[in-house]
């Protein structure tokens, strides 16, 4: 009989945030796959859990996932935990989940803490729509591409950052996004938790003279939709009406629909488009 994978969310700071269900599963499974066993043992010792552990991290995720799948195929039940928060969110857990699906292994996720949502709820910024970027890429080219994509993002953005890279990231965000509203969340749920609302410009000024400490979550306001519309209208008006029509008709769009789209782009009526073309 095949085993099963339990994706277990663990506290991001305060140990009281662990759920009763996660505690039960950690005690009942045959094996715990932990991102860092040295970190997880502190959690297990606190709750008197004696279940054996094995390491599962970024540098062994493919091979170790194969091993864990083989174990589950032979009937072993496995709990996956990360250093803090929910496995699979900005950590190697997604690889094990993928291999479990390929092998037909049953799996379930036990909900609990996740830093990006915790930060979003205390940020004071819009929570209806948001995008999560985790840590920005270390590769310079890929990093520039991601930042360029974020330039026109209208949703609230959530980014993780380590203290020693915080100032660099804030400077890059200010250069690309301009002076957006920002909430910086530090050491969430821990004894020295701090959340403060600021702007990218003010944050850069602050950390040029102050050394940041602790893991940081940045929650940044999205670009104003009205501002985007004004920019688009400005760009469209650089084209003549004929060039604008040719742009859509060149895509196979019928003349009547193209006129409607041109009118919408430029913020004018279809009659004005028709008269202008005449």
PDB file of C-alpha atoms in Angstrom:
ATOM      1  CA  UNK A   1       0.000   0.000   0.000  1.00  0.00           C
ATOM      2  CA  UNK A   2       1.480   3.364  -1.075  1.00  0.00           C
ATOM      3  CA  UNK A   3       2.405   6.016   1.446  1.00  0.00           C
ATOM      4  CA  UNK A   4       1.479   9.678   1.324  1.00  0.00           C
ATOM      5  CA  UNK A   5       3.068  13.141   1.395  1.00  0.00           C
ATOM      6  CA  UNK A   6       1.922  15.741   3.924  1.00  0.00           C
ATOM      7  CA  UNK A   7       2.994  19.324   3.146  1.00  0.00           C
ATOM      8  CA  UNK A   8       3.197  20.852   6.630  1.00  0.00           C
ATOM      9  CA  UNK A   9       3.274  24.601   7.294  1.00  0.00           C
ATOM     10  CA  UNK A  10       5.421  25.478  10.309  1.00  0.00           C
ATOM     11  CA  UNK A  11       5.796  28.786  12.210  1.00  0.00           C
ATOM     12  CA  UNK A  12       7.668  31.700  10.616  1.00  0.00           C
ATOM     13  CA  UNK A  13       8.717  32.837  14.077  1.00  0.00           C
ATOM     14  CA  UNK A  14       6.344  32.323  16.968  1.00  0.00           C
ATOM     15  CA  UNK A  15       6.098  28.584  17.737  1.00  0.00           C
ATOM     16  CA  UNK A  16       2.534  29.019  19.006  1.00  0.00           C
ATOM     17  CA  UNK A  17       1.421  29.508  15.394  1.00  0.00           C
ATOM     18  CA  UNK A  18       1.720  25.802  14.574  1.00  0.00           C
ATOM     19  CA  UNK A  19      -1.598  24.027  14.108  1.00  0.00           C
ATOM     20  CA  UNK A  20      -2.819  21.038  16.111  1.00  0.00           C
ATOM     21  CA  UNK A  21      -3.184  19.059  12.888  1.00  0.00           C
ATOM     22  CA  UNK A  22       0.434  19.672  11.867  1.00  0.00           C
ATOM     23  CA  UNK A  23       1.617  18.576  15.327  1.00  0.00           C
ATOM     24  CA  UNK A  24      -0.393  15.360  15.048  1.00  0.00           C
ATOM     25  CA  UNK A  25       0.902  14.573  11.553  1.00  0.00           C
ATOM     26  CA  UNK A  26       4.520  15.256  12.509  1.00  0.00           C
ATOM     27  CA  UNK A  27       4.128  12.685  15.286  1.00  0.00           C
ATOM     28  CA  UNK A  28       2.303  10.093  13.167  1.00  0.00           C
ATOM     29  CA  UNK A  29       4.312  10.027   9.927  1.00  0.00           C
ATOM     30  CA  UNK A  30       7.245   7.653   9.397  1.00  0.00           C
ATOM     31  CA  UNK A  31       9.657  10.327   8.188  1.00  0.00           C
ATOM     32  CA  UNK A  32      10.049  14.127   8.173  1.00  0.00           C
ATOM     33  CA  UNK A  33      11.809  15.693   5.163  1.00  0.00           C
ATOM     34  CA  UNK A  34      13.261  18.988   6.437  1.00  0.00           C
ATOM     35  CA  UNK A  35      14.977  21.833   4.605  1.00  0.00           C
ATOM     36  CA  UNK A  36      17.478  22.138   7.469  1.00  0.00           C
ATOM     37  CA  UNK A  37      17.377  19.385  10.084  1.00  0.00           C
ATOM     38  CA  UNK A  38      19.358  21.582  12.515  1.00  0.00           C
ATOM     39  CA  UNK A  39      16.578  24.131  12.413  1.00  0.00           C
ATOM     40  CA  UNK A  40      13.672  21.667  12.480  1.00  0.00           C
ATOM     41  CA  UNK A  41      15.071  19.719  15.449  1.00  0.00           C
ATOM     42  CA  UNK A  42      14.465  22.797  17.615  1.00  0.00           C
ATOM     43  CA  UNK A  43      10.791  22.717  16.641  1.00  0.00           C
ATOM     44  CA  UNK A  44      10.512  18.972  17.204  1.00  0.00           C
ATOM     45  CA  UNK A  45      12.243  19.143  20.585  1.00  0.00           C
ATOM     46  CA  UNK A  46       9.943  21.971  21.694  1.00  0.00           C
ATOM     47  CA  UNK A  47       6.902  19.780  21.060  1.00  0.00           C
ATOM     48  CA  UNK A  48       8.558  16.480  22.128  1.00  0.00           C
ATOM     49  CA  UNK A  49       8.331  14.926  18.661  1.00  0.00           C
ATOM     50  CA  UNK A  50      10.687  11.978  18.048  1.00  0.00           C
ATOM     51  CA  UNK A  51       9.963  11.235  14.370  1.00  0.00           C
ATOM     52  CA  UNK A  52      13.118  10.545  12.274  1.00  0.00           C
ATOM     53  CA  UNK A  53      14.251  13.259   9.873  1.00  0.00           C
ATOM     54  CA  UNK A  54      16.076  13.447   6.566  1.00  0.00           C
ATOM     55  CA  UNK A  55      17.395  16.538   4.778  1.00  0.00           C
ATOM     56  CA  UNK A  56      15.635  17.826   1.676  1.00  0.00           C
ATOM     57  CA  UNK A  57      16.934  21.137   0.325  1.00  0.00           C
ATOM     58  CA  UNK A  58      17.737  23.137  -2.808  1.00  0.00           C
ATOM     59  CA  UNK A  59      20.970  21.290  -3.541  1.00  0.00           C
ATOM     60  CA  UNK A  60      19.636  17.724  -3.333  1.00  0.00           C
ATOM     61  CA  UNK A  61      15.983  18.310  -4.262  1.00  0.00           C
ATOM     62  CA  UNK A  62      15.886  16.223  -7.455  1.00  0.00           C
ATOM     63  CA  UNK A  63      17.745  13.125  -6.261  1.00  0.00           C
ATOM     64  CA  UNK A  64      16.286  13.238  -2.754  1.00  0.00           C
ATOM     65  CA  UNK A  65      12.777  13.638  -4.164  1.00  0.00           C
ATOM     66  CA  UNK A  66      13.283  10.413  -6.134  1.00  0.00           C
ATOM     67  CA  UNK A  67      14.382   8.656  -2.945  1.00  0.00           C
ATOM     68  CA  UNK A  68      11.388   9.968  -0.988  1.00  0.00           C
ATOM     69  CA  UNK A  69       8.985   8.927  -3.751  1.00  0.00           C
ATOM     70  CA  UNK A  70      10.468   5.422  -3.689  1.00  0.00           C
ATOM     71  CA  UNK A  71       9.965   5.328   0.067  1.00  0.00           C
ATOM     72  CA  UNK A  72       6.331   6.416  -0.270  1.00  0.00           C
ATOM     73  CA  UNK A  73       5.739   3.828  -2.995  1.00  0.00           C
ATOM     74  CA  UNK A  74       6.808   1.197  -0.451  1.00  0.00           C
ATOM     75  CA  UNK A  75       4.289   2.511   2.111  1.00  0.00           C
ATOM     76  CA  UNK A  76       6.250   5.185   4.020  1.00  0.00           C
ATOM     77  CA  UNK A  77       4.375   8.343   5.029  1.00  0.00           C
ATOM     78  CA  UNK A  78       6.391  11.572   4.738  1.00  0.00           C
ATOM     79  CA  UNK A  79       5.883  15.055   6.162  1.00  0.00           C
ATOM     80  CA  UNK A  80       7.601  17.875   4.263  1.00  0.00           C
ATOM     81  CA  UNK A  81       8.618  20.963   6.240  1.00  0.00           C
ATOM     82  CA  UNK A  82      10.593  24.070   5.383  1.00  0.00           C
ATOM     83  CA  UNK A  83      12.697  26.236   7.691  1.00  0.00           C
ATOM     84  CA  UNK A  84       9.752  28.575   8.202  1.00  0.00           C
ATOM     85  CA  UNK A  85       6.302  28.848   6.677  1.00  0.00           C
ATOM     86  CA  UNK A  86       4.669  26.754   3.970  1.00  0.00           C
ATOM     87  CA  UNK A  87       6.759  24.323   1.875  1.00  0.00           C
ATOM     88  CA  UNK A  88       6.665  24.974  -1.853  1.00  0.00           C
ATOM     89  CA  UNK A  89       6.497  28.754  -1.421  1.00  0.00           C
ATOM     90  CA  UNK A  90       9.937  30.042  -2.430  1.00  0.00           C
ATOM     91  CA  UNK A  91      11.620  26.752  -1.518  1.00  0.00           C
ATOM     92  CA  UNK A  92      12.397  23.375  -3.171  1.00  0.00           C
ATOM     93  CA  UNK A  93       9.172  21.671  -2.058  1.00  0.00           C
ATOM     94  CA  UNK A  94       7.600  22.117  -5.501  1.00  0.00           C
ATOM     95  CA  UNK A  95      10.008  19.535  -6.978  1.00  0.00           C
ATOM     96  CA  UNK A  96       8.891  16.826  -4.551  1.00  0.00           C
ATOM     97  CA  UNK A  97       5.238  17.658  -5.220  1.00  0.00           C
ATOM     98  CA  UNK A  98       5.852  17.389  -8.967  1.00  0.00           C
ATOM     99  CA  UNK A  99       7.495  13.990  -8.646  1.00  0.00           C
ATOM    100  CA  UNK A 100       4.696  12.753  -6.372  1.00  0.00           C
ATOM    101  CA  UNK A 101       2.131  13.598  -9.049  1.00  0.00           C
ATOM    102  CA  UNK A 102       4.195  11.820 -11.714  1.00  0.00           C
ATOM    103  CA  UNK A 103       4.388   8.710  -9.518  1.00  0.00           C
ATOM    104  CA  UNK A 104       0.725   8.802  -8.493  1.00  0.00           C
ATOM    105  CA  UNK A 105       1.528   9.397  -4.802  1.00  0.00           C
ATOM    106  CA  UNK A 106      -1.303  10.853  -2.728  1.00  0.00           C
ATOM    107  CA  UNK A 107      -0.546  14.199  -1.124  1.00  0.00           C
ATOM    108  CA  UNK A 108      -2.232  16.924   0.874  1.00  0.00           C
ATOM    109  CA  UNK A 109      -1.291  20.337   2.248  1.00  0.00           C
ATOM    110  CA  UNK A 110      -1.825  21.303   5.878  1.00  0.00           C
ATOM    111  CA  UNK A 111      -2.381  25.087   5.860  1.00  0.00           C
ATOM    112  CA  UNK A 112      -0.638  27.445   8.192  1.00  0.00           C
ATOM    113  CA  UNK A 113       1.769  30.393   8.307  1.00  0.00           C
ATOM    114  CA  UNK A 114       3.204  31.994   5.167  1.00  0.00           C
ATOM    115  CA  UNK A 115       5.220  35.207   5.381  1.00  0.00           C
ATOM    116  CA  UNK A 116       3.929  36.855   2.198  1.00  0.00           C
ATOM    117  CA  UNK A 117       0.283  36.717   3.278  1.00  0.00           C
ATOM    118  CA  UNK A 118       1.107  37.708   6.860  1.00  0.00           C
ATOM    119  CA  UNK A 119       2.980  40.769   5.571  1.00  0.00           C
ATOM    120  CA  UNK A 120       0.237  41.673   3.116  1.00  0.00           C
ATOM    121  CA  UNK A 121      -2.454  41.694   5.807  1.00  0.00           C
ATOM    122  CA  UNK A 122      -0.537  44.121   8.039  1.00  0.00           C
ATOM    123  CA  UNK A 123       0.821  46.329   5.246  1.00  0.00           C
ATOM    124  CA  UNK A 124      -2.073  48.760   5.019  1.00  0.00           C
ATOM    125  CA  UNK A 125      -1.953  48.477   1.217  1.00  0.00           C
ATOM    126  CA  UNK A 126      -4.547  46.942  -1.101  1.00  0.00           C
ATOM    127  CA  UNK A 127      -4.989  43.201  -0.509  1.00  0.00           C
ATOM    128  CA  UNK A 128      -7.642  42.439  -3.147  1.00  0.00           C
ATOM    129  CA  UNK A 129      -5.091  41.665  -5.859  1.00  0.00           C
ATOM    130  CA  UNK A 130      -1.411  40.966  -5.317  1.00  0.00           C
ATOM    131  CA  UNK A 131       1.585  39.286  -6.924  1.00  0.00           C
ATOM    132  CA  UNK A 132       4.351  37.451  -5.106  1.00  0.00           C
ATOM    133  CA  UNK A 133       7.921  37.642  -6.395  1.00  0.00           C
ATOM    134  CA  UNK A 134       9.719  35.977  -3.439  1.00  0.00           C
ATOM    135  CA  UNK A 135      13.454  36.811  -3.685  1.00  0.00           C
ATOM    136  CA  UNK A 136      14.480  38.688  -6.828  1.00  0.00           C
ATOM    137  CA  UNK A 137      16.919  36.676  -9.010  1.00  0.00           C
ATOM    138  CA  UNK A 138      20.641  37.001  -8.290  1.00  0.00           C
ATOM    139  CA  UNK A 139      21.479  36.951 -12.011  1.00  0.00           C
ATOM    140  CA  UNK A 140      21.743  40.599 -13.175  1.00  0.00           C
ATOM    141  CA  UNK A 141      20.068  40.114 -16.545  1.00  0.00           C
ATOM    142  CA  UNK A 142      17.166  38.098 -15.148  1.00  0.00           C
ATOM    143  CA  UNK A 143      16.819  40.587 -12.285  1.00  0.00           C
ATOM    144  CA  UNK A 144      16.537  43.519 -14.728  1.00  0.00           C
ATOM    145  CA  UNK A 145      13.890  41.655 -16.730  1.00  0.00           C
ATOM    146  CA  UNK A 146      11.791  40.958 -13.626  1.00  0.00           C
ATOM    147  CA  UNK A 147      12.062  44.569 -12.449  1.00  0.00           C
ATOM    148  CA  UNK A 148      11.025  45.775 -15.908  1.00  0.00           C
ATOM    149  CA  UNK A 149       7.936  43.552 -15.736  1.00  0.00           C
ATOM    150  CA  UNK A 150       7.054  44.996 -12.331  1.00  0.00           C
ATOM    151  CA  UNK A 151       7.247  48.559 -13.652  1.00  0.00           C
ATOM    152  CA  UNK A 152       3.676  48.380 -14.987  1.00  0.00           C
ATOM    153  CA  UNK A 153       2.286  45.927 -12.394  1.00  0.00           C
ATOM    154  CA  UNK A 154      -1.014  47.243 -11.030  1.00  0.00           C
ATOM    155  CA  UNK A 155      -1.337  44.662  -8.244  1.00  0.00           C
ATOM    156  CA  UNK A 156       0.263  45.047  -4.824  1.00  0.00           C
ATOM    157  CA  UNK A 157       3.720  43.422  -4.971  1.00  0.00           C
ATOM    158  CA  UNK A 158       5.309  41.274  -2.245  1.00  0.00           C
ATOM    159  CA  UNK A 159       9.071  40.674  -2.252  1.00  0.00           C
ATOM    160  CA  UNK A 160      11.367  38.921   0.233  1.00  0.00           C
ATOM    161  CA  UNK A 161      14.827  40.281   0.977  1.00  0.00           C
ATOM    162  CA  UNK A 162      17.770  39.559   3.248  1.00  0.00           C
ATOM    163  CA  UNK A 163      19.055  42.470   5.382  1.00  0.00           C
ATOM    164  CA  UNK A 164      22.469  42.696   3.683  1.00  0.00           C
ATOM    165  CA  UNK A 165      20.836  43.145   0.243  1.00  0.00           C
ATOM    166  CA  UNK A 166      17.952  45.374   1.310  1.00  0.00           C
ATOM    167  CA  UNK A 167      19.436  48.774   0.373  1.00  0.00           C
ATOM    168  CA  UNK A 168      20.518  47.589  -3.076  1.00  0.00           C
ATOM    169  CA  UNK A 169      17.056  46.197  -3.791  1.00  0.00           C
ATOM    170  CA  UNK A 170      15.305  49.352  -2.565  1.00  0.00           C
ATOM    171  CA  UNK A 171      17.503  51.488  -4.827  1.00  0.00           C
ATOM    172  CA  UNK A 172      16.733  49.299  -7.843  1.00  0.00           C
ATOM    173  CA  UNK A 173      12.998  49.353  -7.101  1.00  0.00           C
ATOM    174  CA  UNK A 174      13.025  53.154  -6.741  1.00  0.00           C
ATOM    175  CA  UNK A 175      14.917  53.536 -10.015  1.00  0.00           C
ATOM    176  CA  UNK A 176      12.431  51.383 -11.943  1.00  0.00           C
ATOM    177  CA  UNK A 177       9.105  51.986 -10.154  1.00  0.00           C
ATOM    178  CA  UNK A 178       9.505  55.556  -8.998  1.00  0.00           C
ATOM    179  CA  UNK A 179       8.409  56.689  -5.560  1.00  0.00           C
ATOM    180  CA  UNK A 180       5.727  54.140  -4.633  1.00  0.00           C
ATOM    181  CA  UNK A 181       4.142  53.587  -1.228  1.00  0.00           C
ATOM    182  CA  UNK A 182       5.839  50.785   0.660  1.00  0.00           C
ATOM    183  CA  UNK A 183       5.420  48.789   3.871  1.00  0.00           C
ATOM    184  CA  UNK A 184       8.515  47.063   5.250  1.00  0.00           C
ATOM    185  CA  UNK A 185       7.793  44.092   7.499  1.00  0.00           C
ATOM    186  CA  UNK A 186      10.641  42.808   9.660  1.00  0.00           C
ATOM    187  CA  UNK A 187      10.871  39.658  11.810  1.00  0.00           C
ATOM    188  CA  UNK A 188       7.163  38.839  11.454  1.00  0.00           C
ATOM    189  CA  UNK A 189       5.578  37.092  14.478  1.00  0.00           C
ATOM    190  CA  UNK A 190       8.888  37.273  16.377  1.00  0.00           C
ATOM    191  CA  UNK A 191       9.716  39.259  19.516  1.00  0.00           C
ATOM    192  CA  UNK A 192      11.103  42.212  17.543  1.00  0.00           C
ATOM    193  CA  UNK A 193       8.459  42.317  14.814  1.00  0.00           C
ATOM    194  CA  UNK A 194       8.239  45.717  13.158  1.00  0.00           C
ATOM    195  CA  UNK A 195       6.032  46.994  10.340  1.00  0.00           C
ATOM    196  CA  UNK A 196       6.356  50.555   9.101  1.00  0.00           C
ATOM    197  CA  UNK A 197       4.751  52.396   6.215  1.00  0.00           C
ATOM    198  CA  UNK A 198       7.034  54.531   4.104  1.00  0.00           C
ATOM    199  CA  UNK A 199       7.908  55.178   0.450  1.00  0.00           C
ATOM    200  CA  UNK A 200      10.703  53.823  -1.694  1.00  0.00           C
ATOM    201  CA  UNK A 201      12.517  57.185  -1.605  1.00  0.00           C
ATOM    202  CA  UNK A 202      12.232  57.496   2.167  1.00  0.00           C
ATOM    203  CA  UNK A 203      13.289  53.861   2.668  1.00  0.00           C
ATOM    204  CA  UNK A 204      16.427  54.334   0.565  1.00  0.00           C
ATOM    205  CA  UNK A 205      17.315  57.465   2.562  1.00  0.00           C
ATOM    206  CA  UNK A 206      16.741  55.650   5.844  1.00  0.00           C
ATOM    207  CA  UNK A 207      18.865  52.589   5.104  1.00  0.00           C
ATOM    208  CA  UNK A 208      21.747  54.607   3.686  1.00  0.00           C
ATOM    209  CA  UNK A 209      22.472  55.564   7.295  1.00  0.00           C
ATOM    210  CA  UNK A 210      20.847  52.682   9.197  1.00  0.00           C
ATOM    211  CA  UNK A 211      21.899  49.013   9.065  1.00  0.00           C
ATOM    212  CA  UNK A 212      18.846  46.771   8.542  1.00  0.00           C
ATOM    213  CA  UNK A 213      18.518  43.666  10.693  1.00  0.00           C
ATOM    214  CA  UNK A 214      16.389  40.556  10.312  1.00  0.00           C
ATOM    215  CA  UNK A 215      14.553  39.088   7.347  1.00  0.00           C
ATOM    216  CA  UNK A 216      12.467  41.650   5.467  1.00  0.00           C
ATOM    217  CA  UNK A 217       9.237  41.447   3.500  1.00  0.00           C
ATOM    218  CA  UNK A 218       8.547  44.390   1.178  1.00  0.00           C
ATOM    219  CA  UNK A 219       4.940  45.170   0.261  1.00  0.00           C
ATOM    220  CA  UNK A 220       4.798  47.717  -2.571  1.00  0.00           C
ATOM    221  CA  UNK A 221       1.772  49.454  -4.064  1.00  0.00           C
ATOM    222  CA  UNK A 222       0.941  48.685  -7.679  1.00  0.00           C
ATOM    223  CA  UNK A 223       0.922  51.257 -10.443  1.00  0.00           C
ATOM    224  CA  UNK A 224      -2.169  53.460 -10.628  1.00  0.00           C
ATOM    225  CA  UNK A 225      -4.449  52.322 -13.476  1.00  0.00           C
ATOM    226  CA  UNK A 226      -5.379  55.920 -14.342  1.00  0.00           C
ATOM    227  CA  UNK A 227      -1.717  56.760 -14.794  1.00  0.00           C
ATOM    228  CA  UNK A 228      -1.258  53.757 -17.087  1.00  0.00           C
ATOM    229  CA  UNK A 229      -4.261  54.779 -19.195  1.00  0.00           C
ATOM    230  CA  UNK A 230      -2.902  58.320 -19.579  1.00  0.00           C
ATOM    231  CA  UNK A 231       0.469  56.952 -20.673  1.00  0.00           C
ATOM    232  CA  UNK A 232      -1.169  54.630 -23.201  1.00  0.00           C
ATOM    233  CA  UNK A 233      -3.305  57.448 -24.636  1.00  0.00           C
ATOM    234  CA  UNK A 234      -0.206  59.611 -24.924  1.00  0.00           C
ATOM    235  CA  UNK A 235       1.658  56.873 -26.803  1.00  0.00           C
ATOM    236  CA  UNK A 236      -1.256  56.144 -29.135  1.00  0.00           C
ATOM    237  CA  UNK A 237      -1.553  59.830 -30.016  1.00  0.00           C
ATOM    238  CA  UNK A 238       1.987  59.736 -31.372  1.00  0.00           C
ATOM    239  CA  UNK A 239       0.490  57.718 -34.227  1.00  0.00           C
ATOM    240  CA  UNK A 240      -1.754  59.205 -36.883  1.00  0.00           C
ATOM    241  CA  UNK A 241      -5.312  57.831 -36.974  1.00  0.00           C
ATOM    242  CA  UNK A 242      -4.426  55.936 -40.158  1.00  0.00           C
ATOM    243  CA  UNK A 243      -1.336  54.362 -38.543  1.00  0.00           C
ATOM    244  CA  UNK A 244      -3.415  53.446 -35.510  1.00  0.00           C
ATOM    245  CA  UNK A 245      -6.076  51.806 -37.715  1.00  0.00           C
ATOM    246  CA  UNK A 246      -3.402  50.009 -39.762  1.00  0.00           C
ATOM    247  CA  UNK A 247      -1.985  48.578 -36.517  1.00  0.00           C
ATOM    248  CA  UNK A 248      -5.248  46.750 -35.749  1.00  0.00           C
ATOM    249  CA  UNK A 249      -6.310  45.937 -39.314  1.00  0.00           C
ATOM    250  CA  UNK A 250      -2.870  44.449 -39.901  1.00  0.00           C
ATOM    251  CA  UNK A 251      -3.841  41.856 -37.246  1.00  0.00           C
ATOM    252  CA  UNK A 252      -6.882  40.851 -39.298  1.00  0.00           C
ATOM    253  CA  UNK A 253      -9.368  42.901 -37.235  1.00  0.00           C
ATOM    254  CA  UNK A 254     -12.355  44.176 -39.202  1.00  0.00           C
ATOM    255  CA  UNK A 255     -12.573  47.921 -39.898  1.00  0.00           C
ATOM    256  CA  UNK A 256     -15.596  48.562 -37.665  1.00  0.00           C
ATOM    257  CA  UNK A 257     -14.023  46.804 -34.663  1.00  0.00           C
ATOM    258  CA  UNK A 258     -10.657  48.470 -35.343  1.00  0.00           C
ATOM    259  CA  UNK A 259     -12.358  51.892 -35.237  1.00  0.00           C
ATOM    260  CA  UNK A 260     -13.945  51.013 -31.898  1.00  0.00           C
ATOM    261  CA  UNK A 261     -10.587  49.957 -30.491  1.00  0.00           C
ATOM    262  CA  UNK A 262      -8.839  53.087 -31.781  1.00  0.00           C
ATOM    263  CA  UNK A 263     -11.529  55.264 -30.210  1.00  0.00           C
ATOM    264  CA  UNK A 264     -11.117  53.489 -26.864  1.00  0.00           C
ATOM    265  CA  UNK A 265      -7.314  53.747 -26.989  1.00  0.00           C
ATOM    266  CA  UNK A 266      -7.381  57.476 -27.679  1.00  0.00           C
ATOM    267  CA  UNK A 267     -10.283  58.344 -25.380  1.00  0.00           C
ATOM    268  CA  UNK A 268     -12.440  59.713 -28.184  1.00  0.00           C
ATOM    269  CA  UNK A 269     -15.702  58.709 -29.920  1.00  0.00           C
ATOM    270  CA  UNK A 270     -15.986  56.463 -32.981  1.00  0.00           C
ATOM    271  CA  UNK A 271     -17.492  59.431 -34.857  1.00  0.00           C
ATOM    272  CA  UNK A 272     -14.310  61.421 -34.219  1.00  0.00           C
ATOM    273  CA  UNK A 273     -12.230  58.530 -35.573  1.00  0.00           C
ATOM    274  CA  UNK A 274     -14.413  58.306 -38.673  1.00  0.00           C
ATOM    275  CA  UNK A 275     -14.277  62.039 -39.317  1.00  0.00           C
ATOM    276  CA  UNK A 276     -10.530  62.122 -38.731  1.00  0.00           C
ATOM    277  CA  UNK A 277      -9.967  59.349 -41.253  1.00  0.00           C
ATOM    278  CA  UNK A 278     -12.070  61.188 -43.834  1.00  0.00           C
TER     279      UNK A 278
END
